[in-house]
PDB file of C-alpha atoms in Angstrom:
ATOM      1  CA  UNK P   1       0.000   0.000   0.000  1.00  0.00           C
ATOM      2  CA  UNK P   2       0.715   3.373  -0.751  1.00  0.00           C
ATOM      3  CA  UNK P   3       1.465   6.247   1.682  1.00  0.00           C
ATOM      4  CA  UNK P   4      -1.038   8.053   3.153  1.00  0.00           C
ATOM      5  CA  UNK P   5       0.030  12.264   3.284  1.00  0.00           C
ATOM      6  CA  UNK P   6      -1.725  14.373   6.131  1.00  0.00           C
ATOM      7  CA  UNK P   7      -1.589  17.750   6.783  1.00  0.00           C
ATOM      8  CA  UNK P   8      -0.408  18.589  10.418  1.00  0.00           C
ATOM      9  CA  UNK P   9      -3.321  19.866  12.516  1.00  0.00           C
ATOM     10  CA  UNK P  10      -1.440  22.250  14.084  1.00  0.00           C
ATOM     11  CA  UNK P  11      -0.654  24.060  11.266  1.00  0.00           C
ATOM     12  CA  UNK P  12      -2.034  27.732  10.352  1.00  0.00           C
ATOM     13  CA  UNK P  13      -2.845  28.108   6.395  1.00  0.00           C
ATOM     14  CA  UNK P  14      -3.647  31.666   5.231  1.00  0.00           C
ATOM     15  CA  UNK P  15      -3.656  32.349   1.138  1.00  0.00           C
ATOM     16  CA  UNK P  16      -2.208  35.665   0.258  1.00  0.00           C
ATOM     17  CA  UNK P  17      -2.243  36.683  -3.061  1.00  0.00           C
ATOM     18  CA  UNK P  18      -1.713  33.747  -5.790  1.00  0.00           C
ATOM     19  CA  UNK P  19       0.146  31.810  -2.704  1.00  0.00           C
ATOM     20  CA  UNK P  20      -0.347  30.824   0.840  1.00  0.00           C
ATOM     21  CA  UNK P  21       1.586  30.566   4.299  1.00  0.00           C
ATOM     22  CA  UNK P  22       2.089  28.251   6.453  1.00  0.00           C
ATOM     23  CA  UNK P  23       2.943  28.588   9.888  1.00  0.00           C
ATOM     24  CA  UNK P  24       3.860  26.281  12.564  1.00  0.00           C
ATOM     25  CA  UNK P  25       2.693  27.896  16.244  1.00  0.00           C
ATOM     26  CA  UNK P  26       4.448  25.042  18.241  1.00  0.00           C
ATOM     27  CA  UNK P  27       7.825  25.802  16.391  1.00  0.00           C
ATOM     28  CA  UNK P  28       7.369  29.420  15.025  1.00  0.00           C
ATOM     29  CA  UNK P  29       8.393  27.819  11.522  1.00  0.00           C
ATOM     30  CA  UNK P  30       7.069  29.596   8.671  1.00  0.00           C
ATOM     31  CA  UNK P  31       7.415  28.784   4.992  1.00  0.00           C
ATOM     32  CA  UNK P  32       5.177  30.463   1.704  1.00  0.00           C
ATOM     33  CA  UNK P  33       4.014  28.771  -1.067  1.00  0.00           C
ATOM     34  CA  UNK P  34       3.831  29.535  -4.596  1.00  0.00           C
ATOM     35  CA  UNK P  35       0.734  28.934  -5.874  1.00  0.00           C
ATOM     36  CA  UNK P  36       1.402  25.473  -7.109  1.00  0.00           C
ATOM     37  CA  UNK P  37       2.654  24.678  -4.054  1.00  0.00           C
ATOM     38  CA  UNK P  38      -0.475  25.785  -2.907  1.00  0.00           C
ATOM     39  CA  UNK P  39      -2.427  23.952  -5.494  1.00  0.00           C
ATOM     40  CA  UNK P  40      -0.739  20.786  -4.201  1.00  0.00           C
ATOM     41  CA  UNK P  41      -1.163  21.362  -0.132  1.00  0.00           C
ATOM     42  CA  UNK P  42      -4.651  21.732  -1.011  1.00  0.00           C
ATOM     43  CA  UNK P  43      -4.836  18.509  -2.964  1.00  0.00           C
ATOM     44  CA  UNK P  44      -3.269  16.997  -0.288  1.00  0.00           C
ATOM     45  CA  UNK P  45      -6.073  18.359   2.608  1.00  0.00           C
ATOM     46  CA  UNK P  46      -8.803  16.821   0.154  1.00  0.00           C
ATOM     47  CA  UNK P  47      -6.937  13.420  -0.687  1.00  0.00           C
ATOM     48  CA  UNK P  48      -4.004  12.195   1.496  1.00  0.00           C
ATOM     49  CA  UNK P  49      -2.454  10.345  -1.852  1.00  0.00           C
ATOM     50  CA  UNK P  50       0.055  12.092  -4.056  1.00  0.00           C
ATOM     51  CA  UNK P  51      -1.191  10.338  -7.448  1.00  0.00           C
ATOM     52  CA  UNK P  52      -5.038  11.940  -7.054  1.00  0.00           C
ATOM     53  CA  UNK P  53      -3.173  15.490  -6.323  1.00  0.00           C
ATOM     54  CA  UNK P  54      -1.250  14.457  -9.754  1.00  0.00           C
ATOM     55  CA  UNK P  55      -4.316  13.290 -11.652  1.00  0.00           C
ATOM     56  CA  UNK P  56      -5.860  16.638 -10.460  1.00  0.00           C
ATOM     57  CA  UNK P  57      -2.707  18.855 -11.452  1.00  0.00           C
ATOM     58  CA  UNK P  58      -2.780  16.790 -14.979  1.00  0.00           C
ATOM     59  CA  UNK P  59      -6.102  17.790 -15.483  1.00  0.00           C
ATOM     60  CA  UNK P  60      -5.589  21.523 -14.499  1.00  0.00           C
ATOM     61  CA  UNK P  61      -2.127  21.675 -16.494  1.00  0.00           C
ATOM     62  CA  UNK P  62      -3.069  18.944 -19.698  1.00  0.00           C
ATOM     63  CA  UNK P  63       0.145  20.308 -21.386  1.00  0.00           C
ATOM     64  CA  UNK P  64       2.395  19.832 -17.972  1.00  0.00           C
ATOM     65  CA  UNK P  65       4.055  16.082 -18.377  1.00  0.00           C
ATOM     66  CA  UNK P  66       3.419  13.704 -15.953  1.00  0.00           C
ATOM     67  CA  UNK P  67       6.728  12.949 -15.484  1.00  0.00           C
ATOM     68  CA  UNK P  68       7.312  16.093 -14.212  1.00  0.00           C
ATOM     69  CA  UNK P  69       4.504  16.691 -12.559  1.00  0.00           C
ATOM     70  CA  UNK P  70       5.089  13.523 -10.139  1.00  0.00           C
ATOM     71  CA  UNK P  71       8.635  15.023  -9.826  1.00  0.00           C
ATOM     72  CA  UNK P  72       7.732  18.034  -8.397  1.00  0.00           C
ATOM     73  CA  UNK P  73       4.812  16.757  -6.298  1.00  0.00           C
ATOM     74  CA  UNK P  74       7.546  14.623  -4.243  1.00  0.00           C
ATOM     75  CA  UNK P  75      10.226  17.294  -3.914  1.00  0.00           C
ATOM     76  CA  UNK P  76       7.299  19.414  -2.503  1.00  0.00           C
ATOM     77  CA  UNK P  77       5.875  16.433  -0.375  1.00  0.00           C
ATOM     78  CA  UNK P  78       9.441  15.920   0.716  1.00  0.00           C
ATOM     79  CA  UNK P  79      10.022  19.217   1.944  1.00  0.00           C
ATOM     80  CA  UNK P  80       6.492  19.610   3.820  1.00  0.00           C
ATOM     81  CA  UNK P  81       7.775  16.246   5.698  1.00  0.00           C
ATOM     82  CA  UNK P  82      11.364  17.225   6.529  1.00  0.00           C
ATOM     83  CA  UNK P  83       9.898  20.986   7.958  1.00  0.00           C
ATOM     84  CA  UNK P  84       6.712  19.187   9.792  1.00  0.00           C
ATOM     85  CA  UNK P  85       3.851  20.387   7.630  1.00  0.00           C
ATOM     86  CA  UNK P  86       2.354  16.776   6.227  1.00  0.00           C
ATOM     87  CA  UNK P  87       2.973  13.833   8.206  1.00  0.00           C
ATOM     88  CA  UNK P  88       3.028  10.312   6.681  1.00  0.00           C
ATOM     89  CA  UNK P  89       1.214   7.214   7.861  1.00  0.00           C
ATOM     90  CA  UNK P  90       1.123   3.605   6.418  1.00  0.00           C
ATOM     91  CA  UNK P  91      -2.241   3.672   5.664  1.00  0.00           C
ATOM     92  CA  UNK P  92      -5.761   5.439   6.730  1.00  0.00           C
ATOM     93  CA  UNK P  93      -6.579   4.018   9.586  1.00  0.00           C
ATOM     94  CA  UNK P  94      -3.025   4.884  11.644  1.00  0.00           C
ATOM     95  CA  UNK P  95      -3.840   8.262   9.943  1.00  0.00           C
TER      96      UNK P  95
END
């Protein structure tokens, strides 16, 4: 089974502009995101799987290539993870 993405409860979302920030209260961390780095935070609060919030972007962006698109998804997800923004879990029930 896949991994299952989840956005950290404790995290503060505000969009400004064509982006967003995110803040971390517990550990005054603070990061802003482009607006498809927005676009994919978001996917990830309505499905906790990066290939629907791919499927969506491919849909949004049909000239984009999927290749790339996956790239870029990960490096994102990647970052979120390593700065405590989206936590991963196993599967949806440990979720």
């Amino acid at each position: 089974m896949g991994k299952i993405y989840r956005i950290n409860k404790r995290i503060v979302f505000r969009e400004e502009g064509q982006g967003a920030f995110l803040f971390d209260p517990v550990d005054g961390n603070l990061k802003y995101l482009n607006h498809s780095g927005k676009e994919i935070y978001q996917g990830l609060k309505r499905t906790p799987d990066t290939a629907s919030v791919i499927t969506f972007l491919q849909k949004t962006y049909p000239d984009a290539d999927r290749d790339r698109l996956e790239a870029d998804v990960m490096v994102f997800v990647d970052q979120m993870v390593e700065h405590n923004f989206i936590t991963i879990h196993s599967s949806p029930s440990d979720a």
